[in-house]
Amino acid sequence: MTTRTSPPATHGLLGPAPARCLVLCLVSTAATGAGLLLPAALGRTLDLLLARENATRWVLCCAALVLLIALLDAAETVLAGTLDARTTSWLRRRLTGHVLAVGPRAGARFGPGDLVARLVGNAAQAGTAPTARAALLAALAGPVGGVVALGLISPWLAAVFLAGAPLLALLLRAFARDTRECVTRYQDVQGRIARALSEAVGGHRTIRAAGTQDRETARVLRPLPELSAAGYRMWQVQGRASGQSVAVAPLLQLAVVAVAGVLLARHRVTVGEVLAASRYAVLATGVGMLVGQLAGLARARAAAGRLDEVLAEPAVEHGERRLPSGPGRLELRGVTARRGARTVLDGVDLVLPGGTTLAVVGRSGAGKSLLAAVAGRLADPDSGEVLLDGVPLRELTHDELRRSVGYAFERPALFGGTVAEEIGLALAAPSPPTTLCAGSRTATTPSSPTRRAPAGSPNGSASPARSPTAAVCSSSTTPSPASTRSRRRASPGPWWAAGRSAPACWSPTAPPRRPARTRWPGWRTGG
């Protein structure tokens, strides 16, 4: 089987919209730069006012900086929101397309509930990664710029602050590491709960009939204490980091202001420079914003890692061949398929001439569903080949394969608003309701009398021939492929049942105006 894998969900450092991300980075950095200029302008204005000199120009400069900061903050908010929305939308489209390209193997690997959780919640969290990276530069520019400004006022002020900087760096490093571990654990438990809930929703009729609602509720909520513990752990990590930084930052600020006061007493700095130094000390110790940015980036990276797990699943690649004109002969040559360490199908050789009616009956786990999936390439065998009219299925184009092989499921996903729309969903051009009704009657006409069930049938001795449905059917709730090829072009795709009333399922047969060359009827015990 030829497969391909997708690149990581992060799509590089700047995400799927690098230009917008760069603009956001520039805007946020410009806002930080304006904030760094403001204390110097205020200090100079104060010195001029104390000296009773004209300070009009500097007052206007301070007002302009305040206005500029407000405008840049507003632009940053808009850009961040739109970038998050675009990135999340791109991730969801990409993840959905990849899951469809992988096919049923994705649902078997992760479970429908976990896939939905990754598509909805994790994609939204991972979508904030470009914004967090763009804002991280501005968050770093504030403390670095504050230290540089302190050094320009007096090297002693920068030296006092840098003496306690290593402690802040260690706190931030421990916080980033612990946050990523906690978020990853929290998201994993969320996915397990979503998977169990999806399974319960799918089997709600059985649960209700068996009266096991309480037991099923307990099963779904069993990981809840672990989820709660992971959530508490996240808040503890963030609270501890914030508390430690708050305890260290004021001490550094007081030290800087104290040294600035000593320098002022010795007439080595001015009053305005002391005011500026106090503001720069606050900017230099502003690790609160940096802690928030690191926490957001850690959550986004953890969510992106869960998306990468899905994108790492290889997607099936199709060939470039088309089917020749033929009767619809299906052949399995030495097909072996495994599920985990267990060999379910072992060297199966099978030839089904066009028009064959075949029912596959067996105990649960015997491989009926897998055989039906392999026959229409919903799954690929680990070894061997499946051929349709002499052409291996893996060499067919995607459109050719899906137009030639249709599946009817016991519990179909209804996309149309009416039964007629559902039946004609795969038609290349809309058909009038009368044509669809005529095709439905043709599809549900029995094609064979009552026959004796094979030995080992779970139904006992006799089994009535049901409505024509597919080439390979099983007695459980399995998909069933059917060749629906027309003379030269493939006929429309599968028709599905719309309800539980008889007949239990529809045949994937072309409408009368486009008669199918080959039709494989069969039966199954429907729900």
Short mmCIF file of C-alpha atoms in Angstrom, two decimals:
data_model
loop_
_atom_site.label_atom_id
_atom_site.label_comp_id
_atom_site.label_asym_id
_atom_site.label_seq_id
_atom_site.Cartn_x
_atom_site.Cartn_y
_atom_site.Cartn_z
CA MET A 1 0.00 0.00 0.00
CA THR A 2 1.37 3.38 -0.97
CA THR A 3 0.84 5.99 1.71
CA ARG A 4 1.82 9.53 2.47
CA THR A 5 2.06 11.47 5.70
CA SER A 6 1.22 15.10 6.33
CA PRO A 7 3.64 17.71 7.68
CA PRO A 8 3.23 18.81 11.29
CA ALA A 9 0.17 20.79 12.31
CA THR A 10 2.27 23.75 13.38
CA HIS A 11 3.08 24.57 9.71
CA GLY A 12 6.35 26.25 10.67
CA LEU A 13 6.89 28.96 13.24
CA LEU A 14 4.57 31.50 11.61
CA GLY A 15 1.59 29.25 10.85
CA PRO A 16 -0.48 29.23 7.63
CA ALA A 17 -0.63 33.08 7.48
CA PRO A 18 3.00 34.20 7.86
CA ALA A 19 2.40 37.74 6.58
CA ARG A 20 -0.32 38.40 9.15
CA CYS A 21 1.83 36.85 11.87
CA LEU A 22 4.76 39.11 10.97
CA VAL A 23 2.51 42.17 11.01
CA LEU A 24 1.23 41.18 14.45
CA CYS A 25 4.80 40.74 15.66
CA LEU A 26 5.76 44.17 14.36
CA VAL A 27 2.69 45.85 15.87
CA SER A 28 3.17 44.26 19.29
CA THR A 29 6.88 45.07 19.26
CA ALA A 30 6.13 48.66 18.25
CA ALA A 31 3.67 48.95 21.15
CA THR A 32 6.35 47.65 23.52
CA GLY A 33 8.87 50.12 22.05
CA ALA A 34 6.47 53.02 22.59
CA GLY A 35 5.98 51.84 26.16
CA LEU A 36 9.76 51.89 26.66
CA LEU A 37 10.01 55.46 25.36
CA LEU A 38 7.27 56.78 27.62
CA PRO A 39 9.20 56.66 30.98
CA ALA A 40 12.14 58.53 29.44
CA ALA A 41 9.79 61.21 28.06
CA LEU A 42 8.03 61.53 31.43
CA GLY A 43 11.35 61.83 33.24
CA ARG A 44 12.59 64.51 30.89
CA THR A 45 9.30 66.43 31.23
CA LEU A 46 9.56 66.29 35.02
CA ASP A 47 13.12 67.63 34.97
CA LEU A 48 12.09 70.55 32.75
CA LEU A 49 9.11 71.40 34.94
CA LEU A 50 11.26 71.34 38.09
CA ALA A 51 13.77 73.60 36.35
CA ARG A 52 10.89 75.95 35.36
CA GLU A 53 11.75 75.62 31.68
CA ASN A 54 9.42 75.29 28.70
CA ALA A 55 8.20 71.63 28.58
CA THR A 56 5.35 71.98 26.07
CA ARG A 57 7.05 69.91 23.41
CA TRP A 58 7.77 67.06 25.83
CA VAL A 59 4.23 67.12 27.19
CA LEU A 60 2.91 66.78 23.64
CA CYS A 61 5.41 64.00 23.05
CA CYS A 62 4.10 62.12 26.10
CA ALA A 63 0.50 62.58 24.93
CA ALA A 64 1.40 61.31 21.45
CA LEU A 65 3.10 58.22 22.93
CA VAL A 66 0.04 57.44 25.05
CA LEU A 67 -2.23 57.76 22.01
CA LEU A 68 0.11 55.63 19.89
CA ILE A 69 0.19 52.89 22.53
CA ALA A 70 -3.61 52.83 22.65
CA LEU A 71 -3.89 52.55 18.85
CA LEU A 72 -1.25 49.83 18.63
CA ASP A 73 -2.92 47.84 21.42
CA ALA A 74 -6.25 48.00 19.55
CA ALA A 75 -4.61 46.89 16.29
CA GLU A 76 -2.84 44.07 18.15
CA THR A 77 -6.14 42.82 19.58
CA VAL A 78 -7.80 42.75 16.15
CA LEU A 79 -4.84 41.08 14.44
CA ALA A 80 -4.52 38.46 17.20
CA GLY A 81 -8.22 37.57 17.00
CA THR A 82 -8.27 37.24 13.22
CA LEU A 83 -5.00 35.28 13.18
CA ASP A 84 -6.34 32.84 15.78
CA ALA A 85 -9.55 32.38 13.78
CA ARG A 86 -7.75 31.85 10.46
CA THR A 87 -5.24 29.42 11.91
CA THR A 88 -7.94 27.42 13.70
CA SER A 89 -10.04 27.24 10.55
CA TRP A 90 -7.03 26.11 8.53
CA LEU A 91 -6.14 23.43 11.08
CA ARG A 92 -9.69 22.09 11.17
CA ARG A 93 -9.96 21.93 7.38
CA ARG A 94 -6.62 20.21 7.14
CA LEU A 95 -7.35 17.74 9.91
CA THR A 96 -10.77 16.91 8.47
CA GLY A 97 -9.31 16.38 5.00
CA HIS A 98 -6.58 14.14 6.36
CA VAL A 99 -9.02 12.04 8.39
CA LEU A 100 -11.12 11.54 5.26
CA ALA A 101 -7.98 10.63 3.31
CA VAL A 102 -6.95 8.09 5.95
CA GLY A 103 -10.42 6.56 5.93
CA PRO A 104 -11.93 4.23 8.54
CA ARG A 105 -8.50 3.49 9.97
CA ALA A 106 -8.50 6.92 11.64
CA GLY A 107 -11.71 6.14 13.52
CA ALA A 108 -10.39 2.75 14.56
CA ARG A 109 -7.07 4.23 15.70
CA PHE A 110 -8.37 7.16 17.77
CA GLY A 111 -12.13 6.69 18.12
CA PRO A 112 -14.80 9.13 16.91
CA GLY A 113 -15.08 10.93 20.25
CA ASP A 114 -11.35 11.55 20.53
CA LEU A 115 -11.21 12.75 16.91
CA VAL A 116 -14.01 15.23 17.60
CA ALA A 117 -12.20 16.48 20.71
CA ARG A 118 -9.02 17.00 18.72
CA LEU A 119 -10.87 18.66 15.86
CA VAL A 120 -12.87 21.05 18.07
CA GLY A 121 -10.92 21.76 21.25
CA ASN A 122 -7.31 20.95 20.38
CA ALA A 123 -7.47 22.68 16.99
CA ALA A 124 -8.70 25.87 18.69
CA GLN A 125 -5.86 25.72 21.22
CA ALA A 126 -3.23 24.92 18.60
CA GLY A 127 -4.58 27.81 16.50
CA THR A 128 -3.26 30.27 19.10
CA ALA A 129 0.36 29.15 18.59
CA PRO A 130 1.30 31.73 15.87
CA THR A 131 -0.23 34.53 17.95
CA ALA A 132 1.63 33.39 21.06
CA ARG A 133 4.91 33.24 19.14
CA ALA A 134 4.35 36.68 17.62
CA ALA A 135 3.56 38.20 21.02
CA LEU A 136 6.46 36.40 22.67
CA LEU A 137 8.98 38.74 21.04
CA ALA A 138 7.19 41.76 22.47
CA ALA A 139 6.95 40.06 25.87
CA LEU A 140 10.73 39.53 25.81
CA ALA A 141 11.43 43.02 24.45
CA GLY A 142 9.84 44.64 27.51
CA PRO A 143 12.17 43.17 30.17
CA VAL A 144 15.25 43.36 27.90
CA GLY A 145 14.51 46.98 26.97
CA GLY A 146 13.96 47.83 30.63
CA VAL A 147 17.38 46.46 31.59
CA VAL A 148 19.06 48.34 28.72
CA ALA A 149 17.32 51.57 29.76
CA LEU A 150 18.49 51.10 33.37
CA GLY A 151 22.03 50.67 32.11
CA LEU A 152 21.78 53.90 30.10
CA ILE A 153 20.64 55.80 33.19
CA SER A 154 23.36 54.25 35.36
CA PRO A 155 25.33 50.99 35.05
CA TRP A 156 24.80 50.42 38.77
CA LEU A 157 21.04 50.14 38.29
CA ALA A 158 21.42 47.48 35.60
CA ALA A 159 23.96 45.59 37.73
CA VAL A 160 21.59 45.48 40.71
CA PHE A 161 18.78 44.13 38.58
CA LEU A 162 20.93 41.55 36.75
CA ALA A 163 22.06 40.17 40.11
CA GLY A 164 18.58 38.70 40.61
CA ALA A 165 17.78 37.93 36.97
CA PRO A 166 19.09 34.29 36.99
CA LEU A 167 16.53 33.38 39.66
CA LEU A 168 13.71 34.69 37.44
CA ALA A 169 15.07 32.72 34.48
CA LEU A 170 15.08 29.47 36.48
CA LEU A 171 11.49 30.07 37.59
CA LEU A 172 10.32 30.62 34.01
CA ARG A 173 12.11 27.52 32.75
CA ALA A 174 10.56 25.28 35.40
CA PHE A 175 7.16 26.80 34.72
CA ALA A 176 7.31 26.13 30.97
CA ARG A 177 8.35 22.50 31.52
CA ASP A 178 5.72 21.71 34.15
CA THR A 179 2.94 23.45 32.21
CA ARG A 180 3.52 21.42 29.05
CA GLU A 181 3.43 18.14 30.99
CA CYS A 182 0.22 19.07 32.82
CA VAL A 183 -1.57 20.28 29.69
CA THR A 184 -0.62 17.16 27.72
CA ARG A 185 -1.97 14.92 30.49
CA TYR A 186 -5.18 16.97 30.76
CA GLN A 187 -5.85 16.80 27.01
CA ASP A 188 -5.18 13.06 26.89
CA VAL A 189 -7.75 12.40 29.62
CA GLN A 190 -10.22 14.69 27.84
CA GLY A 191 -9.81 12.59 24.70
CA ARG A 192 -10.48 9.36 26.61
CA ILE A 193 -13.71 10.75 28.06
CA ALA A 194 -14.82 12.00 24.64
CA ARG A 195 -14.12 8.59 23.10
CA ALA A 196 -16.12 6.75 25.76
CA LEU A 197 -19.00 9.23 25.42
CA SER A 198 -19.06 8.79 21.66
CA GLU A 199 -19.23 5.01 22.07
CA ALA A 200 -22.12 5.38 24.52
CA VAL A 201 -24.02 7.69 22.17
CA GLY A 202 -23.56 5.23 19.31
CA GLY A 203 -24.97 2.37 21.38
CA HIS A 204 -27.62 4.27 23.32
CA ARG A 205 -30.43 2.00 22.12
CA THR A 206 -28.66 -1.09 23.41
CA ILE A 207 -27.81 0.64 26.70
CA ARG A 208 -31.40 1.71 27.18
CA ALA A 209 -32.78 -1.72 26.30
CA ALA A 210 -30.37 -3.44 28.69
CA GLY A 211 -31.05 -0.95 31.49
CA THR A 212 -27.35 -0.29 32.02
CA GLN A 213 -27.48 3.52 32.00
CA ASP A 214 -25.89 3.86 35.44
CA ARG A 215 -23.10 1.44 34.61
CA GLU A 216 -22.39 3.18 31.31
CA THR A 217 -22.40 6.59 32.99
CA ALA A 218 -19.86 5.33 35.49
CA ARG A 219 -17.70 3.97 32.66
CA VAL A 220 -17.73 7.26 30.76
CA LEU A 221 -16.96 9.31 33.85
CA ARG A 222 -14.37 6.94 35.29
CA PRO A 223 -11.40 9.12 34.15
CA LEU A 224 -13.03 12.23 35.69
CA PRO A 225 -10.92 12.17 38.92
CA GLU A 226 -7.79 11.96 36.80
CA LEU A 227 -9.01 14.91 34.72
CA SER A 228 -9.71 16.88 37.88
CA ALA A 229 -6.25 16.09 39.25
CA ALA A 230 -4.62 17.23 36.00
CA GLY A 231 -6.64 20.46 36.05
CA TYR A 232 -5.73 21.21 39.64
CA ARG A 233 -2.11 20.48 38.81
CA MET A 234 -2.19 23.05 35.98
CA TRP A 235 -3.55 25.74 38.26
CA GLN A 236 -1.02 24.84 40.95
CA VAL A 237 1.87 25.15 38.51
CA GLN A 238 0.67 28.49 37.18
CA GLY A 239 -0.15 29.82 40.64
CA ARG A 240 3.21 28.74 42.04
CA ALA A 241 5.08 30.38 39.13
CA SER A 242 3.08 33.59 39.49
CA GLY A 243 3.55 33.65 43.27
CA GLN A 244 7.28 33.07 43.06
CA SER A 245 7.73 35.74 40.38
CA VAL A 246 5.61 38.19 42.40
CA ALA A 247 7.78 37.51 45.45
CA VAL A 248 11.03 38.09 43.56
CA ALA A 249 9.99 41.02 41.33
CA PRO A 250 9.16 43.56 44.10
CA LEU A 251 12.49 42.89 45.79
CA LEU A 252 14.31 43.69 42.55
CA GLN A 253 12.22 46.83 42.06
CA LEU A 254 12.94 48.02 45.58
CA ALA A 255 16.63 47.37 45.11
CA VAL A 256 16.71 49.41 41.89
CA VAL A 257 14.78 52.32 43.45
CA ALA A 258 17.03 52.25 46.56
CA VAL A 259 20.20 52.44 44.47
CA ALA A 260 18.63 55.22 42.35
CA GLY A 261 17.91 57.16 45.58
CA VAL A 262 21.53 56.81 46.68
CA LEU A 263 22.69 58.05 43.27
CA LEU A 264 20.24 60.97 43.49
CA ALA A 265 21.63 61.94 46.88
CA ARG A 266 25.08 62.03 45.33
CA HIS A 267 23.77 64.13 42.42
CA ARG A 268 24.66 61.47 39.86
CA VAL A 269 21.08 61.17 38.52
CA THR A 270 18.18 63.60 38.31
CA VAL A 271 14.69 63.35 39.79
CA GLY A 272 13.27 62.61 36.36
CA GLU A 273 15.80 59.80 35.89
CA VAL A 274 14.76 58.31 39.25
CA LEU A 275 11.14 58.36 38.01
CA ALA A 276 12.18 56.71 34.75
CA ALA A 277 14.29 54.13 36.62
CA SER A 278 11.33 53.16 38.78
CA ARG A 279 9.21 52.61 35.66
CA TYR A 280 11.95 50.66 33.87
CA ALA A 281 12.38 48.45 36.92
CA VAL A 282 8.69 47.54 36.64
CA LEU A 283 9.08 46.78 32.92
CA ALA A 284 12.23 44.74 33.52
CA THR A 285 10.52 42.61 36.16
CA GLY A 286 7.29 42.32 34.17
CA VAL A 287 7.45 38.54 34.04
CA GLY A 288 3.71 38.26 34.62
CA MET A 289 3.00 38.89 30.95
CA LEU A 290 5.86 36.60 29.99
CA VAL A 291 4.47 33.84 32.22
CA GLY A 292 1.07 34.18 30.53
CA GLN A 293 2.61 34.04 27.06
CA LEU A 294 4.66 30.97 27.94
CA ALA A 295 1.60 29.25 29.41
CA GLY A 296 -0.42 29.94 26.27
CA LEU A 297 2.41 28.72 24.06
CA ALA A 298 2.77 25.54 26.13
CA ARG A 299 -0.95 24.78 25.79
CA ALA A 300 -0.81 25.45 22.05
CA ARG A 301 2.20 23.17 21.58
CA ALA A 302 0.56 20.37 23.56
CA ALA A 303 -2.59 20.66 21.44
CA ALA A 304 -0.53 20.76 18.24
CA GLY A 305 1.18 17.56 19.35
CA ARG A 306 -2.20 15.81 19.56
CA LEU A 307 -3.07 17.03 16.07
CA ASP A 308 0.28 15.79 14.79
CA GLU A 309 -0.57 12.31 16.06
CA VAL A 310 -3.55 12.25 13.69
CA LEU A 311 -1.64 13.82 10.82
CA ALA A 312 1.11 11.22 11.24
CA GLU A 313 -1.33 8.49 10.22
CA PRO A 314 -0.50 7.66 6.59
CA ALA A 315 -3.16 8.58 4.07
CA VAL A 316 -4.01 6.12 1.32
CA GLU A 317 -2.74 7.04 -2.11
CA HIS A 318 -4.54 5.99 -5.26
CA GLY A 319 -3.25 5.08 -8.68
CA GLU A 320 -4.02 6.52 -12.09
CA ARG A 321 -5.69 3.60 -13.85
CA ARG A 322 -9.31 3.35 -14.89
CA LEU A 323 -11.46 0.24 -15.15
CA PRO A 324 -11.93 -1.47 -18.50
CA SER A 325 -15.34 -2.55 -19.68
CA GLY A 326 -16.18 -5.75 -17.84
CA PRO A 327 -18.78 -7.71 -15.89
CA GLY A 328 -17.57 -6.61 -12.43
CA ARG A 329 -15.49 -9.66 -11.46
CA LEU A 330 -14.09 -9.37 -7.91
CA GLU A 331 -11.03 -11.41 -7.01
CA LEU A 332 -9.01 -11.75 -3.80
CA ARG A 333 -5.53 -13.25 -4.18
CA GLY A 334 -3.74 -14.39 -1.05
CA VAL A 335 -5.28 -11.65 1.07
CA THR A 336 -3.90 -11.50 4.60
CA ALA A 337 -5.06 -8.83 7.03
CA ARG A 338 -4.11 -8.31 10.66
CA ARG A 339 -5.55 -6.30 13.48
CA GLY A 340 -2.82 -5.73 16.01
CA ALA A 341 -1.01 -8.99 16.65
CA ARG A 342 -3.94 -11.14 15.48
CA THR A 343 -4.26 -12.41 11.92
CA VAL A 344 -7.92 -12.02 10.98
CA LEU A 345 -7.74 -12.96 7.30
CA ASP A 346 -5.04 -15.46 6.39
CA GLY A 347 -4.26 -16.07 2.72
CA VAL A 348 -7.83 -15.67 1.45
CA ASP A 349 -8.34 -16.59 -2.22
CA LEU A 350 -11.79 -15.75 -3.55
CA VAL A 351 -13.33 -15.17 -6.98
CA LEU A 352 -16.78 -13.59 -7.35
CA PRO A 353 -18.09 -13.41 -10.92
CA GLY A 354 -20.25 -10.44 -11.86
CA GLY A 355 -23.84 -10.83 -10.67
CA THR A 356 -22.93 -13.11 -7.77
CA THR A 357 -25.07 -13.08 -4.63
CA LEU A 358 -22.95 -13.77 -1.56
CA ALA A 359 -23.73 -13.68 2.14
CA VAL A 360 -20.91 -13.98 4.66
CA VAL A 361 -22.02 -15.52 7.95
CA GLY A 362 -19.84 -16.16 10.96
CA ARG A 363 -19.27 -15.58 14.63
CA SER A 364 -18.25 -12.19 15.96
CA GLY A 365 -14.59 -11.44 15.26
CA ALA A 366 -14.31 -13.96 12.44
CA GLY A 367 -13.39 -11.25 9.94
CA LYS A 368 -16.67 -10.50 8.18
CA SER A 369 -16.38 -6.75 8.53
CA LEU A 370 -12.74 -6.77 7.54
CA LEU A 371 -13.47 -8.90 4.48
CA ALA A 372 -16.19 -6.47 3.38
CA ALA A 373 -13.86 -3.53 3.97
CA VAL A 374 -11.00 -5.10 2.03
CA ALA A 375 -13.28 -5.97 -0.89
CA GLY A 376 -14.01 -2.29 -1.56
CA ARG A 377 -10.73 -0.84 -0.22
CA LEU A 378 -12.07 0.71 2.92
CA ALA A 379 -9.05 -1.15 4.31
CA ASP A 380 -5.94 -2.48 2.62
CA PRO A 381 -4.63 -6.00 3.25
CA ASP A 382 -1.20 -6.48 4.78
CA SER A 383 -0.38 -8.77 1.88
CA GLY A 384 -2.13 -10.00 -1.23
CA GLU A 385 -4.21 -8.16 -3.81
CA VAL A 386 -7.84 -7.32 -4.47
CA LEU A 387 -8.79 -6.97 -8.15
CA LEU A 388 -11.89 -5.69 -9.93
CA ASP A 389 -12.10 -6.84 -13.54
CA GLY A 390 -8.40 -7.70 -13.37
CA VAL A 391 -7.28 -4.28 -12.11
CA PRO A 392 -5.83 -4.04 -8.58
CA LEU A 393 -7.93 -1.65 -6.49
CA ARG A 394 -4.85 0.24 -5.28
CA GLU A 395 -4.03 1.20 -8.89
CA LEU A 396 -7.43 2.82 -9.52
CA THR A 397 -8.00 6.54 -9.18
CA HIS A 398 -10.02 7.66 -6.19
CA ASP A 399 -13.03 8.70 -8.27
CA GLU A 400 -12.97 5.54 -10.36
CA LEU A 401 -12.86 3.33 -7.27
CA ARG A 402 -15.65 5.08 -5.41
CA ARG A 403 -17.93 5.29 -8.45
CA SER A 404 -17.46 1.58 -9.09
CA VAL A 405 -17.82 0.29 -5.52
CA GLY A 406 -20.60 1.43 -3.21
CA TYR A 407 -21.28 0.67 0.44
CA ALA A 408 -24.58 0.42 2.31
CA PHE A 409 -24.29 0.75 6.10
CA GLU A 410 -26.81 -0.29 8.72
CA ARG A 411 -26.62 3.11 10.40
CA PRO A 412 -25.91 5.59 7.62
CA ALA A 413 -24.98 9.23 8.10
CA LEU A 414 -27.84 11.18 6.52
CA PHE A 415 -26.73 14.27 4.61
CA GLY A 416 -29.84 15.10 2.59
CA GLY A 417 -32.90 16.88 3.90
CA THR A 418 -35.33 14.32 2.46
CA VAL A 419 -35.23 10.63 1.55
CA ALA A 420 -35.14 11.51 -2.15
CA GLU A 421 -32.17 13.83 -1.63
CA GLU A 422 -30.40 11.12 0.33
CA ILE A 423 -30.91 8.49 -2.36
CA GLY A 424 -29.73 10.82 -5.12
CA LEU A 425 -26.83 12.27 -3.15
CA ALA A 426 -24.10 10.73 -5.32
CA LEU A 427 -25.72 11.40 -8.68
CA ALA A 428 -23.70 13.54 -11.06
CA ALA A 429 -26.84 15.51 -11.97
CA PRO A 430 -30.12 15.90 -10.03
CA SER A 431 -32.91 13.51 -10.99
CA PRO A 432 -36.66 14.13 -10.70
CA PRO A 433 -38.45 12.47 -7.76
CA THR A 434 -40.29 10.09 -10.07
CA THR A 435 -37.01 8.66 -11.34
CA LEU A 436 -35.71 8.22 -7.82
CA CYS A 437 -38.90 6.46 -6.74
CA ALA A 438 -38.73 4.10 -9.71
CA GLY A 439 -35.12 3.29 -8.92
CA SER A 440 -36.01 2.66 -5.29
CA ARG A 441 -38.73 0.15 -6.27
CA THR A 442 -36.33 -1.63 -8.62
CA ALA A 443 -33.64 -1.79 -5.95
CA THR A 444 -35.94 -3.35 -3.33
CA THR A 445 -37.41 -6.07 -5.54
CA PRO A 446 -36.35 -9.54 -4.26
CA SER A 447 -34.14 -11.32 -6.78
CA SER A 448 -34.08 -14.84 -5.34
CA PRO A 449 -36.39 -17.18 -3.37
CA THR A 450 -35.98 -18.41 0.19
CA ARG A 451 -32.87 -20.51 0.53
CA ARG A 452 -31.26 -22.77 3.11
CA ALA A 453 -28.68 -20.96 5.24
CA PRO A 454 -25.17 -22.44 5.25
CA ALA A 455 -24.00 -24.61 8.09
CA GLY A 456 -23.09 -22.61 11.13
CA SER A 457 -25.57 -19.83 10.46
CA PRO A 458 -26.56 -18.11 13.68
CA ASN A 459 -30.17 -18.05 12.51
CA GLY A 460 -30.58 -21.81 12.42
CA SER A 461 -31.83 -23.70 9.36
CA ALA A 462 -33.56 -21.34 6.95
CA SER A 463 -32.91 -17.74 6.05
CA PRO A 464 -35.11 -15.65 3.77
CA ALA A 465 -33.48 -13.82 0.90
CA ARG A 466 -33.64 -10.14 1.72
CA SER A 467 -33.70 -7.13 -0.53
CA PRO A 468 -30.76 -6.82 -2.92
CA THR A 469 -28.09 -4.82 -1.15
CA ALA A 470 -24.49 -5.59 -1.98
CA ALA A 471 -21.90 -7.99 -3.32
CA VAL A 472 -20.43 -8.97 0.02
CA CYS A 473 -22.73 -8.74 3.05
CA SER A 474 -22.34 -9.99 6.57
CA SER A 475 -24.80 -10.95 9.28
CA SER A 476 -23.54 -8.23 11.61
CA THR A 477 -23.55 -4.45 11.29
CA THR A 478 -20.83 -4.31 8.64
CA PRO A 479 -20.35 -2.25 5.52
CA SER A 480 -21.11 -4.06 2.29
CA PRO A 481 -19.50 -3.19 -1.04
CA ALA A 482 -21.25 -3.51 -4.35
CA SER A 483 -20.13 -3.07 -7.92
CA THR A 484 -22.36 -0.51 -9.60
CA ARG A 485 -20.51 0.01 -12.85
CA SER A 486 -22.34 1.05 -16.00
CA ARG A 487 -21.30 0.22 -19.54
CA ARG A 488 -18.55 2.81 -19.91
CA ARG A 489 -18.78 5.24 -17.03
CA ALA A 490 -19.29 4.39 -13.40
CA SER A 491 -22.79 4.64 -12.09
CA PRO A 492 -23.65 6.82 -9.10
CA GLY A 493 -22.38 5.90 -5.68
CA PRO A 494 -24.20 4.08 -2.89
CA TRP A 495 -27.82 4.46 -1.87
CA TRP A 496 -28.55 4.24 1.82
CA ALA A 497 -31.52 3.20 3.86
CA ALA A 498 -33.54 6.06 5.31
CA GLY A 499 -35.08 4.55 8.41
CA ARG A 500 -35.71 1.20 10.06
CA SER A 501 -38.84 0.13 8.21
CA ALA A 502 -38.64 -2.69 5.69
CA PRO A 503 -36.78 -3.06 3.48
CA ALA A 504 -33.85 -2.79 5.86
CA CYS A 505 -31.40 -1.45 3.27
CA TRP A 506 -31.21 -0.22 -0.29
CA SER A 507 -29.28 -1.57 -3.20
CA PRO A 508 -26.58 0.67 -4.64
CA THR A 509 -28.17 0.36 -8.09
CA ALA A 510 -28.15 2.98 -10.81
CA PRO A 511 -31.49 4.62 -11.72
CA PRO A 512 -33.40 3.17 -14.68
CA ARG A 513 -32.21 5.84 -17.09
CA ARG A 514 -28.63 4.67 -16.50
CA PRO A 515 -28.86 0.87 -16.07
CA ALA A 516 -26.03 -0.80 -14.25
CA ARG A 517 -24.21 -3.56 -16.07
CA THR A 518 -23.55 -5.48 -12.88
CA ARG A 519 -25.51 -5.70 -9.68
CA TRP A 520 -24.56 -7.89 -6.72
CA PRO A 521 -27.50 -8.53 -4.45
CA GLY A 522 -27.24 -10.02 -1.00
CA TRP A 523 -28.77 -9.82 2.46
CA ARG A 524 -27.93 -8.93 6.01
CA THR A 525 -29.74 -8.92 9.32
CA GLY A 526 -30.47 -5.22 9.68
CA GLY A 527 -31.24 -3.30 12.84
#
